[in-house]
Amino acid sequence: MLSHISKKIVLVGTGGTIAGSAARADDNLGYRAGQLGVEQLLAAIPGAACGPCEVVTEQLAQLDSKDMSFAVWRQLALRCAHWLGRDEVQGVIITHGTDTLEETAFFLQSVLPVELLSGKPLVLTCAMRPASARVPDGPQNLSDAFALALDPRARGVMAVCAGRIHGAAQVQKVHPYRLDAFDSGDAGPMGFIEEGLVRWVNPPVCSESVPVQPAGARGRVICGVEPEVTLLEWLQLSTRWPRVEIVMNYAGASGSMVDAMLAHASHDPLRGLVVAATGNGSLHQDLEAALLRAQAAGIRVLLATRCAYGRVLPRTDAAFPDSCGLAPVKARVALLLELALAKPQPR
Ligand code: SIN
């Protein structure tokens, strides 16, 4: 290491297609995710893309992100907190599968304290083609992630893919194949990476003001009650996560799945339900009846829309609270974190 280098970028590998490998270079589908180590991903981009920083690598996991687990999330949050808390670290980049990237981004933004993110970027990046592809997209995305992490205005949790920068609360995978697979819904992207330079259109604001949870302050939580521990402290202490499931409304939906979950005696009882409702929070009458039974039984029910754009508009006569614009998968993360810190309610 050269003595004039003082700042570090930490590159954390978790697997995904960006680290995927197929038997043939023309096979973009029949590959295994999470095969190449993070050092190999780094070796595939020009050294100049990393700027003047020393790059520290850490292989935290090697998985297909469809199999993302609470255990990996916990470890990831604790390692990000460790690295972001060090003065010499300018930012952290995570390589991740595209399938649950938006959930991980939102989870990290929710649990990491504002103090750690308000001045430093945490950038997730990914690829839609495996590293073994004839024309892989991973190296360009990783180079762009470095450009973003090195930008003086970058802060908070962001995702970068196909030259577009997305915020953690907005980012959503919207295409199963296209290289530009992500979208930020109504908000639009935060910016673009062009020829190694960041062009902001919606630059990060002071991260405290980003509403990411149904209520309350990021990294502390929620529900109007000041908890005794922060989310990070809870993560350090706990390996048990409240069980929160997602149900969807659709033509012919019934309440049978909700009733079955309520009836099922388990060592891990259901604590919350997010419903991916149709349109502006509409529900089949049978599903709504079952959700009211669940709510009466003490299960927290949160209403989100299954529409890709927009949000459920709040109504004073709504039977269930809405997700404050969070998509169902993110509303689930917010609700389980809220329940994690809530004092158990007597049933
Ligand atoms: C994954 O999510 O790990 C596999 C799919 C991808 O990265 O595109």
XYZ file of C-alpha atoms and ligand atoms in Angstrom:
355
model
C 0.000 0.000 0.000
C 1.304 3.456 -0.903
C 1.769 5.779 2.042
C -0.079 8.723 0.433
C -3.261 6.671 0.188
C -5.362 7.392 3.220
C -8.953 6.773 2.179
C -10.471 3.343 1.710
C -13.414 1.986 -0.234
C -14.659 -1.315 1.146
C -16.007 -3.782 -1.413
C -18.252 -6.443 0.129
C -19.264 -9.478 -1.934
C -22.518 -11.341 -1.343
C -22.887 -13.324 -4.601
C -25.535 -12.796 -7.265
C -25.387 -12.948 -11.053
C -22.583 -10.408 -11.026
C -20.506 -13.232 -9.536
C -22.269 -15.908 -11.599
C -20.732 -18.387 -13.976
C -22.103 -20.553 -16.794
C -20.455 -23.402 -18.697
C -20.684 -21.454 -21.962
C -20.088 -17.779 -22.690
C -23.290 -17.562 -24.759
C -25.459 -18.849 -21.904
C -26.974 -15.929 -19.999
C -29.621 -18.061 -18.274
C -28.192 -21.430 -17.240
C -25.585 -20.126 -14.839
C -24.990 -20.418 -11.125
C -25.026 -17.200 -9.155
C -22.341 -16.479 -6.588
C -19.386 -18.392 -8.068
C -16.657 -15.744 -8.425
C -15.045 -14.135 -5.418
C -15.159 -10.411 -4.891
C -11.416 -10.180 -5.635
C -12.079 -11.620 -9.090
C -14.829 -9.064 -9.688
C -12.430 -6.301 -8.724
C -9.747 -7.708 -11.007
C -12.142 -7.434 -13.977
C -12.318 -3.621 -13.844
C -9.514 -1.171 -14.656
C -7.549 -0.070 -11.592
C -8.227 3.558 -12.527
C -11.957 3.010 -11.917
C -11.232 2.707 -8.194
C -9.814 6.234 -8.047
C -7.079 7.113 -5.583
C -8.513 4.963 -2.777
C -7.219 1.737 -1.371
C -9.802 -0.999 -1.918
C -10.443 -3.414 0.921
C -12.407 -6.526 -0.029
C -14.578 -8.728 2.128
C -16.440 -11.855 0.997
C -19.440 -11.823 3.308
C -21.617 -14.363 1.496
C -21.784 -16.217 -1.791
C -25.437 -16.713 -2.598
C -28.218 -16.343 -5.094
C -30.136 -13.464 -3.576
C -33.450 -15.332 -3.840
C -32.047 -17.235 -0.845
C -31.240 -14.101 1.154
C -31.682 -14.728 4.860
C -32.010 -12.720 8.029
C -28.677 -14.152 9.171
C -26.880 -12.664 6.141
C -28.737 -9.364 6.493
C -27.729 -9.167 10.118
C -24.084 -9.866 9.326
C -24.148 -7.391 6.440
C -25.595 -4.598 8.583
C -23.064 -5.184 11.346
C -20.133 -5.202 8.914
C -21.378 -2.058 7.134
C -21.736 -0.321 10.488
C -18.210 -1.400 11.367
C -16.710 -0.082 8.135
C -18.750 3.117 7.842
C -17.811 4.015 11.398
C -14.116 4.156 10.533
C -12.695 7.565 9.624
C -10.494 6.233 6.843
C -13.424 4.576 5.038
C -14.930 6.804 2.380
C -17.714 4.436 1.408
C -18.861 0.845 1.067
C -19.857 -0.998 -2.113
C -21.835 -4.240 -1.958
C -22.120 -6.633 -4.889
C -25.520 -8.300 -4.698
C -27.980 -10.347 -6.726
C -30.672 -8.332 -8.446
C -33.629 -10.376 -7.191
C -33.762 -9.053 -3.620
C -31.400 -6.095 -3.953
C -34.194 -3.616 -3.242
C -35.031 -5.336 0.041
C -31.423 -5.395 1.199
C -30.975 -1.741 0.252
C -34.054 -0.728 2.185
C -33.141 -2.930 5.150
C -29.677 -1.357 5.394
C -31.056 2.143 5.072
C -33.533 1.355 7.836
C -31.178 -0.189 10.362
C -27.970 1.801 9.921
C -27.820 4.899 12.086
C -28.195 8.266 10.405
C -24.784 9.318 11.782
C -23.084 6.616 9.701
C -24.909 7.345 6.457
C -25.356 11.087 6.460
C -21.836 11.691 5.159
C -20.922 8.422 3.451
C -22.302 6.350 0.594
C -23.314 2.717 0.753
C -23.713 1.570 -2.849
C -25.247 -1.703 -3.972
C -24.507 -2.976 -7.441
C -25.324 -6.069 -9.433
C -25.548 -7.536 -12.925
C -28.127 -9.141 -15.157
C -25.602 -11.297 -16.990
C -23.147 -13.679 -15.373
C -19.467 -12.831 -15.220
C -18.814 -15.621 -17.750
C -21.012 -13.947 -20.415
C -19.504 -12.860 -23.705
C -20.503 -9.288 -22.872
C -21.052 -9.111 -19.105
C -22.610 -6.016 -17.567
C -21.121 -6.541 -14.106
C -17.730 -4.854 -14.706
C -19.378 -1.666 -15.992
C -21.820 -1.623 -13.070
C -18.989 -2.150 -10.596
C -16.935 0.639 -12.183
C -19.997 2.887 -11.937
C -20.416 1.934 -8.276
C -16.864 3.144 -7.622
C -17.564 6.396 -9.485
C -20.604 6.896 -7.261
C -18.845 5.971 -4.025
C -16.072 8.453 -4.860
C -18.454 11.316 -5.637
C -18.340 13.999 -2.928
C -22.149 14.402 -2.918
C -22.896 10.700 -2.512
C -24.387 9.650 0.811
C -26.915 7.191 2.131
C -27.891 3.852 0.621
C -28.161 3.795 -3.169
C -28.215 1.213 -5.929
C -26.481 1.559 -9.260
C -27.315 -0.493 -12.330
C -27.062 0.213 -16.073
C -25.786 3.723 -15.465
C -28.694 4.811 -13.287
C -28.611 5.633 -9.570
C -31.628 4.700 -7.457
C -32.489 5.532 -3.855
C -32.998 2.684 -1.371
C -36.622 3.566 -0.652
C -37.595 3.772 -4.324
C -35.532 1.159 -6.135
C -37.475 -1.744 -7.577
C -36.572 -4.543 -9.966
C -39.025 -4.183 -12.830
C -37.646 -6.482 -15.518
C -36.458 -10.101 -15.361
C -34.030 -9.888 -18.286
C -33.228 -6.365 -19.491
C -29.829 -5.016 -18.417
C -31.553 -1.858 -17.155
C -33.723 -3.893 -14.810
C -34.398 -1.311 -12.087
C -36.676 1.651 -11.731
C -37.411 4.289 -9.115
C -41.127 4.623 -9.781
C -42.644 8.093 -9.664
C -39.515 9.538 -8.041
C -37.264 8.768 -10.997
C -33.554 8.008 -10.661
C -31.319 10.074 -8.414
C -28.808 10.455 -11.192
C -26.750 8.855 -13.918
C -23.171 7.668 -14.305
C -21.764 8.730 -17.634
C -18.163 8.032 -18.643
C -17.188 7.614 -15.008
C -18.845 10.841 -13.868
C -21.959 11.283 -11.776
C -24.722 13.535 -13.097
C -27.193 14.117 -10.278
C -30.802 14.951 -11.030
C -32.150 14.210 -7.530
C -29.037 14.359 -5.337
C -29.200 12.940 -1.829
C -30.646 15.338 0.681
C -29.818 15.258 4.355
C -30.589 11.597 4.965
C -32.627 12.216 8.125
C -35.357 13.701 6.014
C -35.854 10.623 3.848
C -39.099 8.960 4.925
C -38.387 5.272 4.814
C -40.633 3.784 7.433
C -44.303 4.029 8.304
C -43.399 6.386 11.118
C -40.505 7.384 13.281
C -36.834 7.955 12.745
C -34.468 5.856 10.730
C -32.191 3.521 12.627
C -34.192 3.961 15.812
C -37.815 3.193 15.005
C -41.034 3.722 14.898
C -44.601 3.640 16.184
C -44.234 6.846 18.174
C -42.598 5.042 21.074
C -38.923 5.611 21.734
C -37.507 2.104 21.993
C -34.988 1.105 24.591
C -32.460 -0.030 22.002
C -31.563 1.060 18.494
C -32.069 -1.321 15.615
C -28.346 -1.883 15.409
C -28.177 -2.773 19.087
C -31.125 -5.113 18.601
C -29.338 -6.737 15.647
C -26.259 -7.312 17.768
C -28.316 -9.037 20.428
C -30.936 -10.944 18.521
C -31.110 -13.769 16.044
C -34.925 -14.072 16.135
C -36.960 -11.969 13.752
C -40.683 -11.356 13.999
C -42.628 -13.308 11.409
C -44.269 -11.016 8.863
C -45.802 -12.438 5.678
C -47.154 -10.905 2.474
C -50.539 -11.758 0.983
C -51.866 -10.453 -2.313
C -55.286 -9.368 -3.503
C -56.410 -10.642 -6.890
C -59.571 -11.635 -8.727
C -61.083 -14.503 -6.761
C -58.895 -13.947 -3.688
C -60.159 -15.579 -0.513
C -59.269 -15.319 3.144
C -58.156 -18.931 3.376
C -54.404 -18.259 3.464
C -54.766 -15.651 6.180
C -57.029 -17.945 8.202
C -54.586 -20.839 7.755
C -51.693 -18.717 9.013
C -53.740 -17.665 12.022
C -54.797 -21.222 12.814
C -51.323 -22.698 12.396
C -49.753 -23.191 15.808
C -46.051 -22.536 15.481
C -43.035 -21.819 17.623
C -42.706 -18.748 15.386
C -46.185 -17.232 15.435
C -47.345 -14.734 12.857
C -46.893 -11.141 14.048
C -47.642 -9.079 10.959
C -49.192 -9.180 7.502
C -48.563 -6.888 4.581
C -51.236 -6.998 1.934
C -50.342 -6.192 -1.659
C -53.736 -4.730 -2.432
C -55.143 -3.908 -5.836
C -55.169 -0.273 -6.943
C -55.621 2.255 -4.178
C -55.750 -0.386 -1.442
C -58.837 -2.283 -2.568
C -59.386 -5.815 -1.256
C -61.686 -8.696 -2.130
C -64.385 -8.725 0.529
C -63.422 -12.239 1.684
C -59.754 -11.333 2.053
C -60.681 -8.117 3.832
C -62.857 -10.045 6.284
C -59.981 -12.442 7.044
C -57.566 -9.539 7.516
C -59.994 -7.900 9.943
C -60.091 -11.178 11.890
C -56.292 -11.195 11.923
C -56.148 -7.591 13.092
C -58.659 -8.337 15.848
C -56.404 -11.220 16.910
C -53.488 -8.827 17.399
C -51.720 -9.264 14.050
C -50.433 -5.971 12.611
C -51.850 -5.501 9.113
C -50.316 -3.002 6.688
C -51.784 -2.059 3.326
C -49.561 -1.559 0.267
C -50.449 -1.522 -3.407
C -49.380 -4.124 -5.923
C -49.201 -1.339 -8.546
C -45.631 -0.627 -9.651
C -46.147 3.143 -9.556
C -47.855 5.433 -7.072
C -48.945 4.635 -3.550
C -52.045 3.927 -1.518
C -53.538 7.331 -0.747
C -54.394 7.549 2.944
C -58.090 7.552 3.882
C -59.525 8.393 7.266
C -62.023 5.520 7.071
C -59.419 2.892 6.078
C -59.668 -0.393 7.940
C -55.890 -0.820 7.921
C -52.953 1.593 8.055
C -51.143 2.030 4.757
C -47.462 1.539 4.070
C -46.675 5.238 3.507
C -45.778 4.553 -0.101
C -43.549 1.557 0.506
C -43.881 -1.336 -1.935
C -45.062 -4.582 -0.294
C -41.605 -6.158 0.108
C -40.226 -3.013 1.747
C -43.325 -2.520 3.877
C -42.677 -6.022 5.195
C -39.121 -5.065 6.185
C -40.368 -1.892 7.875
C -43.066 -3.765 9.766
C -40.810 -6.531 10.970
C -38.259 -4.007 12.223
C -41.013 -2.111 13.975
C -42.285 -5.309 15.586
C -38.751 -6.301 16.540
C -38.452 -3.312 18.846
C -42.045 -3.114 19.988
C -42.828 -4.369 23.457
C -44.947 -7.558 23.205
C -48.643 -6.663 23.409
C -50.878 -8.814 25.596
C -53.207 -10.871 23.402
C -29.616 -13.178 -7.709
O -30.475 -12.360 -7.388
O -28.707 -13.532 -6.931
C -29.667 -13.843 -9.039
C -30.237 -12.984 -10.094
C -29.417 -11.768 -10.398
O -28.494 -11.379 -9.707
O -29.762 -11.149 -11.436
